[in-house]
């Protein structure tokens, strides 16, 4: 079977999403009794593995890192009665695409970092490259599948008049899709290298800390820890939690020990060392069912003290001593009053 024809790559201006198109092999009409499919593979130069798609279509839109060369290849697959049900493969045809990169690599922004806070807004920050001249102006542009065209950030974070970050709102339609971003810069008489990245929001999610953490102790000296999911738009079913205990070691630094990573919002902890457990803390992140990775939230209020056994015994002892002392004082006062009255008779109060 012949390979496909006229493999082409075009850039629709969507910050990395390129259109790949080809035509069927010239003799495809002769294979009426067979199924014709195509094996389409693509990657950026430098990537080890190819991404593979089996399809009957003749056109695809896929994402690339435009700072590197895009590579694609396609072959014809033929199977059916005309091949005795054995799959026949054609030779590959290849194509590449490279955006002309302007400026030196050292003029590209550095330390680009994004966090999707509470599944509500995306905060991206960066730093100017080492060869960036004074008076530079940076712009962030983004695109995802539901947008008709690339859009520019309208809420920048600035430092000394220079854009060093961006806040993007209302990105729920971009969740679980490729979000293409370009950070470009301009300066007088200087060309700057643009930065291209492709993000997945669910892998950048960072929830707020859990709420309403409550720690109590049962009669059997077990700790019961309960909390509520954080606020915001983080789906509760997408969260897992880490619970830690700390031991009171006197003058030594408190050592936190992880006791559980779970999706439930309550935990009962046996107290094996009843005299040393002093506090509990909890944090959350997106679980493996909703993301490949994510950021842990901040911890809840750092320490919730738990009454220890010796503290309870000391409290009971103090109460007994206070009660005995009060009784003794009362008896002494009664004795003093009897000594002051004549013949041991009780004193009568004068009316007047």
mmCIF file of C-alpha atoms in Angstrom:
data_model
loop_
_atom_site.group_PDB
_atom_site.id
_atom_site.type_symbol
_atom_site.label_atom_id
_atom_site.label_comp_id
_atom_site.label_asym_id
_atom_site.label_seq_id
_atom_site.Cartn_x
_atom_site.Cartn_y
_atom_site.Cartn_z
ATOM 1 C CA UNK A 1 0.000 0.000 0.000
ATOM 2 C CA UNK A 2 1.222 3.506 -0.821
ATOM 3 C CA UNK A 3 1.836 6.101 1.913
ATOM 4 C CA UNK A 4 -0.353 9.191 2.336
ATOM 5 C CA UNK A 5 0.396 12.289 0.258
ATOM 6 C CA UNK A 6 1.058 15.994 0.816
ATOM 7 C CA UNK A 7 1.684 15.999 4.581
ATOM 8 C CA UNK A 8 1.520 19.637 5.724
ATOM 9 C CA UNK A 9 1.840 21.555 8.993
ATOM 10 C CA UNK A 10 0.256 24.983 9.382
ATOM 11 C CA UNK A 11 0.201 27.412 12.310
ATOM 12 C CA UNK A 12 -3.242 28.998 12.961
ATOM 13 C CA UNK A 13 -1.709 31.360 15.545
ATOM 14 C CA UNK A 14 -2.866 29.440 18.623
ATOM 15 C CA UNK A 15 0.425 29.521 20.553
ATOM 16 C CA UNK A 16 1.486 25.962 19.818
ATOM 17 C CA UNK A 17 -1.574 24.147 18.506
ATOM 18 C CA UNK A 18 -0.683 23.246 14.932
ATOM 19 C CA UNK A 19 -2.902 21.849 12.171
ATOM 20 C CA UNK A 20 -1.609 18.640 10.583
ATOM 21 C CA UNK A 21 -3.195 17.546 7.297
ATOM 22 C CA UNK A 22 -2.538 14.922 4.606
ATOM 23 C CA UNK A 23 -4.220 13.299 1.618
ATOM 24 C CA UNK A 24 -5.024 9.614 1.040
ATOM 25 C CA UNK A 25 -2.692 7.426 -1.018
ATOM 26 C CA UNK A 26 -3.363 7.671 -4.767
ATOM 27 C CA UNK A 27 -4.739 4.114 -5.130
ATOM 28 C CA UNK A 28 -7.063 4.123 -2.096
ATOM 29 C CA UNK A 29 -10.164 3.567 -4.307
ATOM 30 C CA UNK A 30 -8.914 0.083 -5.221
ATOM 31 C CA UNK A 31 -9.190 -1.114 -1.633
ATOM 32 C CA UNK A 32 -13.002 -1.215 -1.344
ATOM 33 C CA UNK A 33 -12.899 -4.536 0.489
ATOM 34 C CA UNK A 34 -10.354 -3.350 3.057
ATOM 35 C CA UNK A 35 -10.291 -0.819 5.894
ATOM 36 C CA UNK A 36 -7.910 2.095 5.372
ATOM 37 C CA UNK A 37 -6.547 3.769 8.497
ATOM 38 C CA UNK A 38 -3.589 5.960 9.338
ATOM 39 C CA UNK A 39 -0.983 5.841 12.069
ATOM 40 C CA UNK A 40 -0.110 9.403 13.007
ATOM 41 C CA UNK A 41 2.799 10.176 15.342
ATOM 42 C CA UNK A 42 4.153 13.504 16.575
ATOM 43 C CA UNK A 43 6.674 14.968 19.018
ATOM 44 C CA UNK A 44 9.030 17.870 19.616
ATOM 45 C CA UNK A 45 12.696 17.500 18.714
ATOM 46 C CA UNK A 46 14.498 16.250 21.805
ATOM 47 C CA UNK A 47 11.572 14.194 23.137
ATOM 48 C CA UNK A 48 12.331 10.527 23.526
ATOM 49 C CA UNK A 49 8.883 9.130 22.708
ATOM 50 C CA UNK A 50 6.386 9.777 19.946
ATOM 51 C CA UNK A 51 2.700 10.362 20.706
ATOM 52 C CA UNK A 52 0.614 7.955 18.625
ATOM 53 C CA UNK A 53 -2.906 8.299 17.134
ATOM 54 C CA UNK A 54 -4.707 5.682 15.033
ATOM 55 C CA UNK A 55 -7.380 7.330 12.904
ATOM 56 C CA UNK A 56 -9.402 7.387 9.713
ATOM 57 C CA UNK A 57 -9.320 11.192 9.673
ATOM 58 C CA UNK A 58 -7.112 13.271 7.413
ATOM 59 C CA UNK A 59 -6.630 16.286 9.692
ATOM 60 C CA UNK A 60 -5.637 16.855 13.324
ATOM 61 C CA UNK A 61 -4.865 19.774 15.606
ATOM 62 C CA UNK A 62 -2.250 18.914 18.233
ATOM 63 C CA UNK A 63 -0.097 20.904 20.652
ATOM 64 C CA UNK A 64 3.637 21.495 20.416
ATOM 65 C CA UNK A 65 6.300 23.488 22.205
ATOM 66 C CA UNK A 66 7.034 26.155 19.603
ATOM 67 C CA UNK A 67 10.449 26.856 21.100
ATOM 68 C CA UNK A 68 11.504 23.523 19.552
ATOM 69 C CA UNK A 69 10.997 21.930 16.162
ATOM 70 C CA UNK A 70 7.720 20.044 15.673
ATOM 71 C CA UNK A 71 8.086 16.619 14.038
ATOM 72 C CA UNK A 72 5.236 14.545 12.537
ATOM 73 C CA UNK A 73 5.011 11.362 10.525
ATOM 74 C CA UNK A 74 2.149 9.350 9.052
ATOM 75 C CA UNK A 75 1.704 5.959 7.356
ATOM 76 C CA UNK A 76 -1.170 4.030 5.767
ATOM 77 C CA UNK A 77 -2.574 0.914 7.442
ATOM 78 C CA UNK A 78 -4.547 -1.518 5.285
ATOM 79 C CA UNK A 79 -6.422 -4.559 6.594
ATOM 80 C CA UNK A 80 -9.332 -6.727 5.430
ATOM 81 C CA UNK A 81 -10.340 -9.242 2.793
ATOM 82 C CA UNK A 82 -7.928 -7.857 0.233
ATOM 83 C CA UNK A 83 -4.975 -8.550 2.584
ATOM 84 C CA UNK A 84 -6.273 -11.886 4.013
ATOM 85 C CA UNK A 85 -6.958 -9.995 7.273
ATOM 86 C CA UNK A 86 -3.258 -9.225 7.718
ATOM 87 C CA UNK A 87 -2.380 -5.603 8.450
ATOM 88 C CA UNK A 88 -0.243 -4.050 5.729
ATOM 89 C CA UNK A 89 1.760 -0.902 6.485
ATOM 90 C CA UNK A 90 3.100 1.670 4.050
ATOM 91 C CA UNK A 91 6.316 3.622 4.347
ATOM 92 C CA UNK A 92 6.323 6.714 6.551
ATOM 93 C CA UNK A 93 6.111 10.269 5.278
ATOM 94 C CA UNK A 94 7.626 13.048 7.415
ATOM 95 C CA UNK A 95 7.261 16.783 7.980
ATOM 96 C CA UNK A 96 8.702 19.355 10.415
ATOM 97 C CA UNK A 97 7.788 22.871 11.514
ATOM 98 C CA UNK A 98 9.848 25.511 13.285
ATOM 99 C CA UNK A 99 8.842 29.030 14.294
ATOM 100 C CA UNK A 100 11.671 31.472 13.525
ATOM 101 C CA UNK A 101 12.977 32.295 17.002
ATOM 102 C CA UNK A 102 14.081 35.873 17.563
ATOM 103 C CA UNK A 103 16.478 37.149 20.191
ATOM 104 C CA UNK A 104 19.068 35.295 22.247
ATOM 105 C CA UNK A 105 18.105 32.475 24.590
ATOM 106 C CA UNK A 106 19.274 34.518 27.615
ATOM 107 C CA UNK A 107 16.619 37.138 26.824
ATOM 108 C CA UNK A 108 13.789 34.623 27.498
ATOM 109 C CA UNK A 109 11.945 34.982 30.817
ATOM 110 C CA UNK A 110 13.113 32.655 33.600
ATOM 111 C CA UNK A 111 11.552 30.744 36.515
ATOM 112 C CA UNK A 112 8.126 30.619 34.917
ATOM 113 C CA UNK A 113 5.780 29.077 37.489
ATOM 114 C CA UNK A 114 1.987 28.676 37.695
ATOM 115 C CA UNK A 115 -0.436 27.558 40.441
ATOM 116 C CA UNK A 116 -4.172 26.949 39.994
ATOM 117 C CA UNK A 117 -5.535 28.219 43.324
ATOM 118 C CA UNK A 118 -8.728 26.551 44.607
ATOM 119 C CA UNK A 119 -9.677 25.653 41.014
ATOM 120 C CA UNK A 120 -10.697 29.343 40.726
ATOM 121 C CA UNK A 121 -7.801 31.338 39.285
ATOM 122 C CA UNK A 122 -4.389 30.701 37.742
ATOM 123 C CA UNK A 123 -1.443 32.722 39.020
ATOM 124 C CA UNK A 124 1.684 32.665 36.822
ATOM 125 C CA UNK A 125 4.926 34.447 37.673
ATOM 126 C CA UNK A 126 8.302 34.838 35.962
ATOM 127 C CA UNK A 127 11.550 36.786 36.134
ATOM 128 C CA UNK A 128 13.273 38.761 33.368
ATOM 129 C CA UNK A 129 16.097 36.982 31.560
ATOM 130 C CA UNK A 130 19.724 37.969 32.325
ATOM 131 C CA UNK A 131 20.070 39.801 28.994
ATOM 132 C CA UNK A 132 16.822 41.721 29.322
ATOM 133 C CA UNK A 133 17.341 45.483 28.828
ATOM 134 C CA UNK A 134 15.747 48.223 30.916
ATOM 135 C CA UNK A 135 12.292 49.389 29.922
ATOM 136 C CA UNK A 136 11.122 45.928 28.837
ATOM 137 C CA UNK A 137 7.397 45.250 28.471
ATOM 138 C CA UNK A 138 6.106 41.689 28.894
ATOM 139 C CA UNK A 139 2.778 40.322 27.711
ATOM 140 C CA UNK A 140 1.170 36.945 28.450
ATOM 141 C CA UNK A 141 -1.085 35.365 25.820
ATOM 142 C CA UNK A 142 -3.119 32.185 26.237
ATOM 143 C CA UNK A 143 -5.415 29.863 24.315
ATOM 144 C CA UNK A 144 -7.434 26.699 24.929
ATOM 145 C CA UNK A 145 -9.856 24.749 22.786
ATOM 146 C CA UNK A 146 -13.010 26.717 23.628
ATOM 147 C CA UNK A 147 -11.437 30.068 22.673
ATOM 148 C CA UNK A 148 -11.795 31.199 19.094
ATOM 149 C CA UNK A 149 -8.440 32.995 19.177
ATOM 150 C CA UNK A 150 -5.542 33.702 21.504
ATOM 151 C CA UNK A 151 -6.304 36.195 24.308
ATOM 152 C CA UNK A 152 -4.052 38.473 26.362
ATOM 153 C CA UNK A 153 -3.888 38.693 30.144
ATOM 154 C CA UNK A 154 -5.761 41.697 31.538
ATOM 155 C CA UNK A 155 -4.594 41.441 35.182
ATOM 156 C CA UNK A 156 -0.805 41.687 35.446
ATOM 157 C CA UNK A 157 1.403 41.517 38.535
ATOM 158 C CA UNK A 158 4.062 44.224 38.464
ATOM 159 C CA UNK A 159 7.372 44.965 40.155
ATOM 160 C CA UNK A 160 8.829 48.429 39.628
ATOM 161 C CA UNK A 161 6.620 48.953 36.625
ATOM 162 C CA UNK A 162 7.573 45.657 34.897
ATOM 163 C CA UNK A 163 5.058 42.844 34.365
ATOM 164 C CA UNK A 164 6.337 39.791 36.256
ATOM 165 C CA UNK A 165 3.126 37.780 36.507
ATOM 166 C CA UNK A 166 -0.491 37.374 35.503
ATOM 167 C CA UNK A 167 -3.789 36.357 37.132
ATOM 168 C CA UNK A 168 -6.219 34.459 34.886
ATOM 169 C CA UNK A 169 -9.840 33.996 35.973
ATOM 170 C CA UNK A 170 -12.764 31.928 34.648
ATOM 171 C CA UNK A 171 -10.754 29.013 33.285
ATOM 172 C CA UNK A 172 -13.198 26.205 34.126
ATOM 173 C CA UNK A 173 -13.664 25.441 30.410
ATOM 174 C CA UNK A 174 -9.900 24.903 30.113
ATOM 175 C CA UNK A 175 -9.781 22.192 32.797
ATOM 176 C CA UNK A 176 -8.524 18.832 31.511
ATOM 177 C CA UNK A 177 -7.462 20.480 28.253
ATOM 178 C CA UNK A 178 -4.172 21.854 26.963
ATOM 179 C CA UNK A 179 -3.712 25.483 27.958
ATOM 180 C CA UNK A 180 -1.170 27.089 25.617
ATOM 181 C CA UNK A 181 0.727 30.113 26.965
ATOM 182 C CA UNK A 182 3.253 32.484 25.439
ATOM 183 C CA UNK A 183 5.156 35.137 27.401
ATOM 184 C CA UNK A 184 6.631 37.622 24.958
ATOM 185 C CA UNK A 185 8.638 40.737 25.591
ATOM 186 C CA UNK A 186 9.483 43.913 23.720
ATOM 187 C CA UNK A 187 12.148 46.532 24.254
ATOM 188 C CA UNK A 188 13.512 49.362 22.205
ATOM 189 C CA UNK A 189 15.902 48.161 19.482
ATOM 190 C CA UNK A 190 16.206 44.706 21.099
ATOM 191 C CA UNK A 191 14.644 41.386 20.089
ATOM 192 C CA UNK A 192 13.564 39.141 22.986
ATOM 193 C CA UNK A 193 13.050 35.361 22.878
ATOM 194 C CA UNK A 194 9.412 34.354 23.568
ATOM 195 C CA UNK A 195 8.576 31.565 26.025
ATOM 196 C CA UNK A 196 6.066 28.877 24.998
ATOM 197 C CA UNK A 197 4.545 26.425 27.493
ATOM 198 C CA UNK A 198 1.575 24.048 27.544
ATOM 199 C CA UNK A 199 -0.160 23.513 30.903
ATOM 200 C CA UNK A 200 -2.807 21.232 32.386
ATOM 201 C CA UNK A 201 -4.678 23.100 35.119
ATOM 202 C CA UNK A 202 -5.658 20.053 37.184
ATOM 203 C CA UNK A 203 -1.952 19.201 37.590
ATOM 204 C CA UNK A 204 -1.272 22.699 38.970
ATOM 205 C CA UNK A 205 -4.109 22.822 41.515
ATOM 206 C CA UNK A 206 -3.430 23.984 45.066
ATOM 207 C CA UNK A 207 -6.377 23.979 47.510
ATOM 208 C CA UNK A 208 -6.806 26.136 50.583
ATOM 209 C CA UNK A 209 -6.137 24.466 53.957
ATOM 210 C CA UNK A 210 -8.900 22.227 55.352
ATOM 211 C CA UNK A 211 -11.409 24.004 57.604
ATOM 212 C CA UNK A 212 -12.897 23.418 61.057
ATOM 213 C CA UNK A 213 -10.243 21.081 62.405
ATOM 214 C CA UNK A 214 -11.468 19.502 65.664
ATOM 215 C CA UNK A 215 -9.411 17.251 67.943
ATOM 216 C CA UNK A 216 -10.961 15.364 70.859
ATOM 217 C CA UNK A 217 -10.069 12.440 73.086
ATOM 218 C CA UNK A 218 -12.237 9.413 73.847
ATOM 219 C CA UNK A 219 -12.548 7.663 77.184
ATOM 220 C CA UNK A 220 -10.181 4.987 75.899
ATOM 221 C CA UNK A 221 -7.463 7.609 75.335
ATOM 222 C CA UNK A 222 -7.850 7.632 71.518
ATOM 223 C CA UNK A 223 -7.590 10.825 69.477
ATOM 224 C CA UNK A 224 -10.486 11.661 67.168
ATOM 225 C CA UNK A 225 -9.557 14.149 64.427
ATOM 226 C CA UNK A 226 -12.151 15.622 62.053
ATOM 227 C CA UNK A 227 -12.154 18.484 59.530
ATOM 228 C CA UNK A 228 -14.110 19.926 56.604
ATOM 229 C CA UNK A 229 -12.968 20.272 52.963
ATOM 230 C CA UNK A 230 -11.516 23.678 52.037
ATOM 231 C CA UNK A 231 -13.582 26.398 50.458
ATOM 232 C CA UNK A 232 -13.344 27.514 46.844
ATOM 233 C CA UNK A 233 -14.272 25.437 43.818
ATOM 234 C CA UNK A 234 -12.005 22.464 44.526
ATOM 235 C CA UNK A 235 -14.170 19.339 44.004
ATOM 236 C CA UNK A 236 -14.355 17.580 47.427
ATOM 237 C CA UNK A 237 -14.109 14.165 45.746
ATOM 238 C CA UNK A 238 -10.777 15.238 44.221
ATOM 239 C CA UNK A 239 -9.004 15.752 47.553
ATOM 240 C CA UNK A 240 -6.739 13.641 49.697
ATOM 241 C CA UNK A 241 -5.393 14.642 53.108
ATOM 242 C CA UNK A 242 -2.238 14.134 55.122
ATOM 243 C CA UNK A 243 -2.508 14.018 58.919
ATOM 244 C CA UNK A 244 0.505 14.501 61.161
ATOM 245 C CA UNK A 245 1.149 14.253 64.894
ATOM 246 C CA UNK A 246 3.826 15.994 66.913
ATOM 247 C CA UNK A 247 5.414 14.818 70.136
ATOM 248 C CA UNK A 248 6.355 17.080 73.006
ATOM 249 C CA UNK A 249 10.083 16.566 73.536
ATOM 250 C CA UNK A 250 10.681 19.262 76.119
ATOM 251 C CA UNK A 251 13.354 21.686 74.958
ATOM 252 C CA UNK A 252 13.925 19.733 71.721
ATOM 253 C CA UNK A 253 12.386 20.840 68.442
ATOM 254 C CA UNK A 254 8.929 19.370 67.786
ATOM 255 C CA UNK A 255 9.139 16.438 65.344
ATOM 256 C CA UNK A 256 6.109 15.928 63.104
ATOM 257 C CA UNK A 257 5.314 12.369 62.057
ATOM 258 C CA UNK A 258 2.857 11.459 59.291
ATOM 259 C CA UNK A 259 0.177 9.028 60.453
ATOM 260 C CA UNK A 260 -2.225 8.930 57.515
ATOM 261 C CA UNK A 261 -2.813 9.964 53.906
ATOM 262 C CA UNK A 262 -6.475 9.440 53.093
ATOM 263 C CA UNK A 263 -9.555 10.797 51.308
ATOM 264 C CA UNK A 264 -11.868 10.706 54.336
ATOM 265 C CA UNK A 265 -12.262 13.768 56.576
ATOM 266 C CA UNK A 266 -12.024 11.995 59.939
ATOM 267 C CA UNK A 267 -9.490 9.774 61.650
ATOM 268 C CA UNK A 268 -9.164 7.897 64.950
ATOM 269 C CA UNK A 269 -5.609 7.551 66.218
ATOM 270 C CA UNK A 270 -4.579 5.147 69.020
ATOM 271 C CA UNK A 271 -2.254 6.815 71.521
ATOM 272 C CA UNK A 272 0.645 4.445 72.017
ATOM 273 C CA UNK A 273 2.704 7.052 73.879
ATOM 274 C CA UNK A 274 0.104 8.849 75.934
ATOM 275 C CA UNK A 275 2.478 11.220 77.671
ATOM 276 C CA UNK A 276 4.076 12.796 74.581
ATOM 277 C CA UNK A 277 1.506 13.453 71.844
ATOM 278 C CA UNK A 278 0.858 17.166 71.887
ATOM 279 C CA UNK A 279 -0.746 18.369 68.625
ATOM 280 C CA UNK A 280 -2.250 17.530 65.216
ATOM 281 C CA UNK A 281 -2.253 19.235 61.801
ATOM 282 C CA UNK A 282 -3.826 18.482 58.382
ATOM 283 C CA UNK A 283 -3.261 19.561 54.775
ATOM 284 C CA UNK A 284 -4.799 18.575 51.415
ATOM 285 C CA UNK A 285 -4.044 18.204 47.705
ATOM 286 C CA UNK A 286 -5.655 16.856 44.514
ATOM 287 C CA UNK A 287 -5.791 13.052 44.561
ATOM 288 C CA UNK A 288 -4.654 10.596 41.864
ATOM 289 C CA UNK A 289 -8.188 10.170 40.518
ATOM 290 C CA UNK A 290 -8.343 13.816 39.389
ATOM 291 C CA UNK A 291 -4.722 14.707 38.554
ATOM 292 C CA UNK A 292 -1.297 13.256 37.899
ATOM 293 C CA UNK A 293 0.194 15.652 40.429
ATOM 294 C CA UNK A 294 -0.642 18.774 42.398
ATOM 295 C CA UNK A 295 0.477 21.112 45.168
ATOM 296 C CA UNK A 296 -0.152 20.520 48.868
ATOM 297 C CA UNK A 297 -2.160 23.189 50.642
ATOM 298 C CA UNK A 298 -0.784 25.038 53.633
ATOM 299 C CA UNK A 299 -1.211 23.263 56.970
ATOM 300 C CA UNK A 300 -4.162 23.925 59.205
ATOM 301 C CA UNK A 301 -3.560 25.931 62.365
ATOM 302 C CA UNK A 302 -0.195 24.551 63.319
ATOM 303 C CA UNK A 303 -0.948 22.987 66.692
ATOM 304 C CA UNK A 304 -4.013 21.759 68.536
ATOM 305 C CA UNK A 305 -2.942 20.783 72.040
ATOM 306 C CA UNK A 306 -4.281 17.557 73.528
ATOM 307 C CA UNK A 307 -4.544 17.108 77.298
ATOM 308 C CA UNK A 308 -2.090 14.516 78.527
ATOM 309 C CA UNK A 309 -2.662 11.904 81.218
ATOM 310 C CA UNK A 310 -0.274 13.561 83.685
ATOM 311 C CA UNK A 311 -2.066 16.900 83.133
ATOM 312 C CA UNK A 312 -5.384 15.288 84.094
ATOM 313 C CA UNK A 313 -3.869 13.704 87.223
ATOM 314 C CA UNK A 314 -2.327 17.018 88.204
ATOM 315 C CA UNK A 315 -5.665 18.775 87.728
ATOM 316 C CA UNK A 316 -7.444 16.243 89.987
ATOM 317 C CA UNK A 317 -4.729 16.520 92.640
ATOM 318 C CA UNK A 318 -4.914 20.313 92.581
ATOM 319 C CA UNK A 319 -8.681 20.195 93.012
ATOM 320 C CA UNK A 320 -8.382 17.871 96.072
ATOM 321 C CA UNK A 321 -5.736 20.062 97.669
ATOM 322 C CA UNK A 322 -7.845 23.189 97.084
ATOM 323 C CA UNK A 323 -10.889 21.542 98.645
ATOM 324 C CA UNK A 324 -8.972 20.416 101.767
ATOM 325 C CA UNK A 325 -7.392 23.843 102.136
ATOM 326 C CA UNK A 326 -10.793 25.558 101.984
ATOM 327 C CA UNK A 327 -12.222 23.225 104.638
ATOM 328 C CA UNK A 328 -9.253 23.810 106.943
ATOM 329 C CA UNK A 329 -9.577 27.586 106.629
ATOM 330 C CA UNK A 330 -13.294 27.397 107.521
ATOM 331 C CA UNK A 331 -12.602 25.333 110.677
ATOM 332 C CA UNK A 332 -9.890 27.766 111.770
ATOM 333 C CA UNK A 333 -12.231 30.754 111.374
ATOM 334 C CA UNK A 334 -14.986 29.028 113.395
ATOM 335 C CA UNK A 335 -12.487 28.282 116.160
ATOM 336 C CA UNK A 336 -11.354 31.907 116.283
ATOM 337 C CA UNK A 337 -14.929 33.137 116.596
ATOM 338 C CA UNK A 338 -15.668 30.835 119.556
ATOM 339 C CA UNK A 339 -12.568 32.030 121.393
ATOM 340 C CA UNK A 340 -13.667 35.673 121.146
ATOM 341 C CA UNK A 341 -17.244 35.185 122.520
ATOM 342 C CA UNK A 342 -17.724 35.257 126.421
ATOM 343 C CA UNK A 343 -18.229 31.788 128.000
ATOM 344 C CA UNK A 344 -18.021 30.310 124.610
ATOM 345 C CA UNK A 345 -21.460 31.687 123.784
ATOM 346 C CA UNK A 346 -22.099 32.804 120.326
ATOM 347 C CA UNK A 347 -21.917 36.506 119.658
ATOM 348 C CA UNK A 348 -25.105 38.309 118.842
ATOM 349 C CA UNK A 349 -25.178 41.005 116.300
ATOM 350 C CA UNK A 350 -26.454 44.397 117.474
ATOM 351 C CA UNK A 351 -29.458 45.882 115.771
ATOM 352 C CA UNK A 352 -29.377 49.447 115.243
#
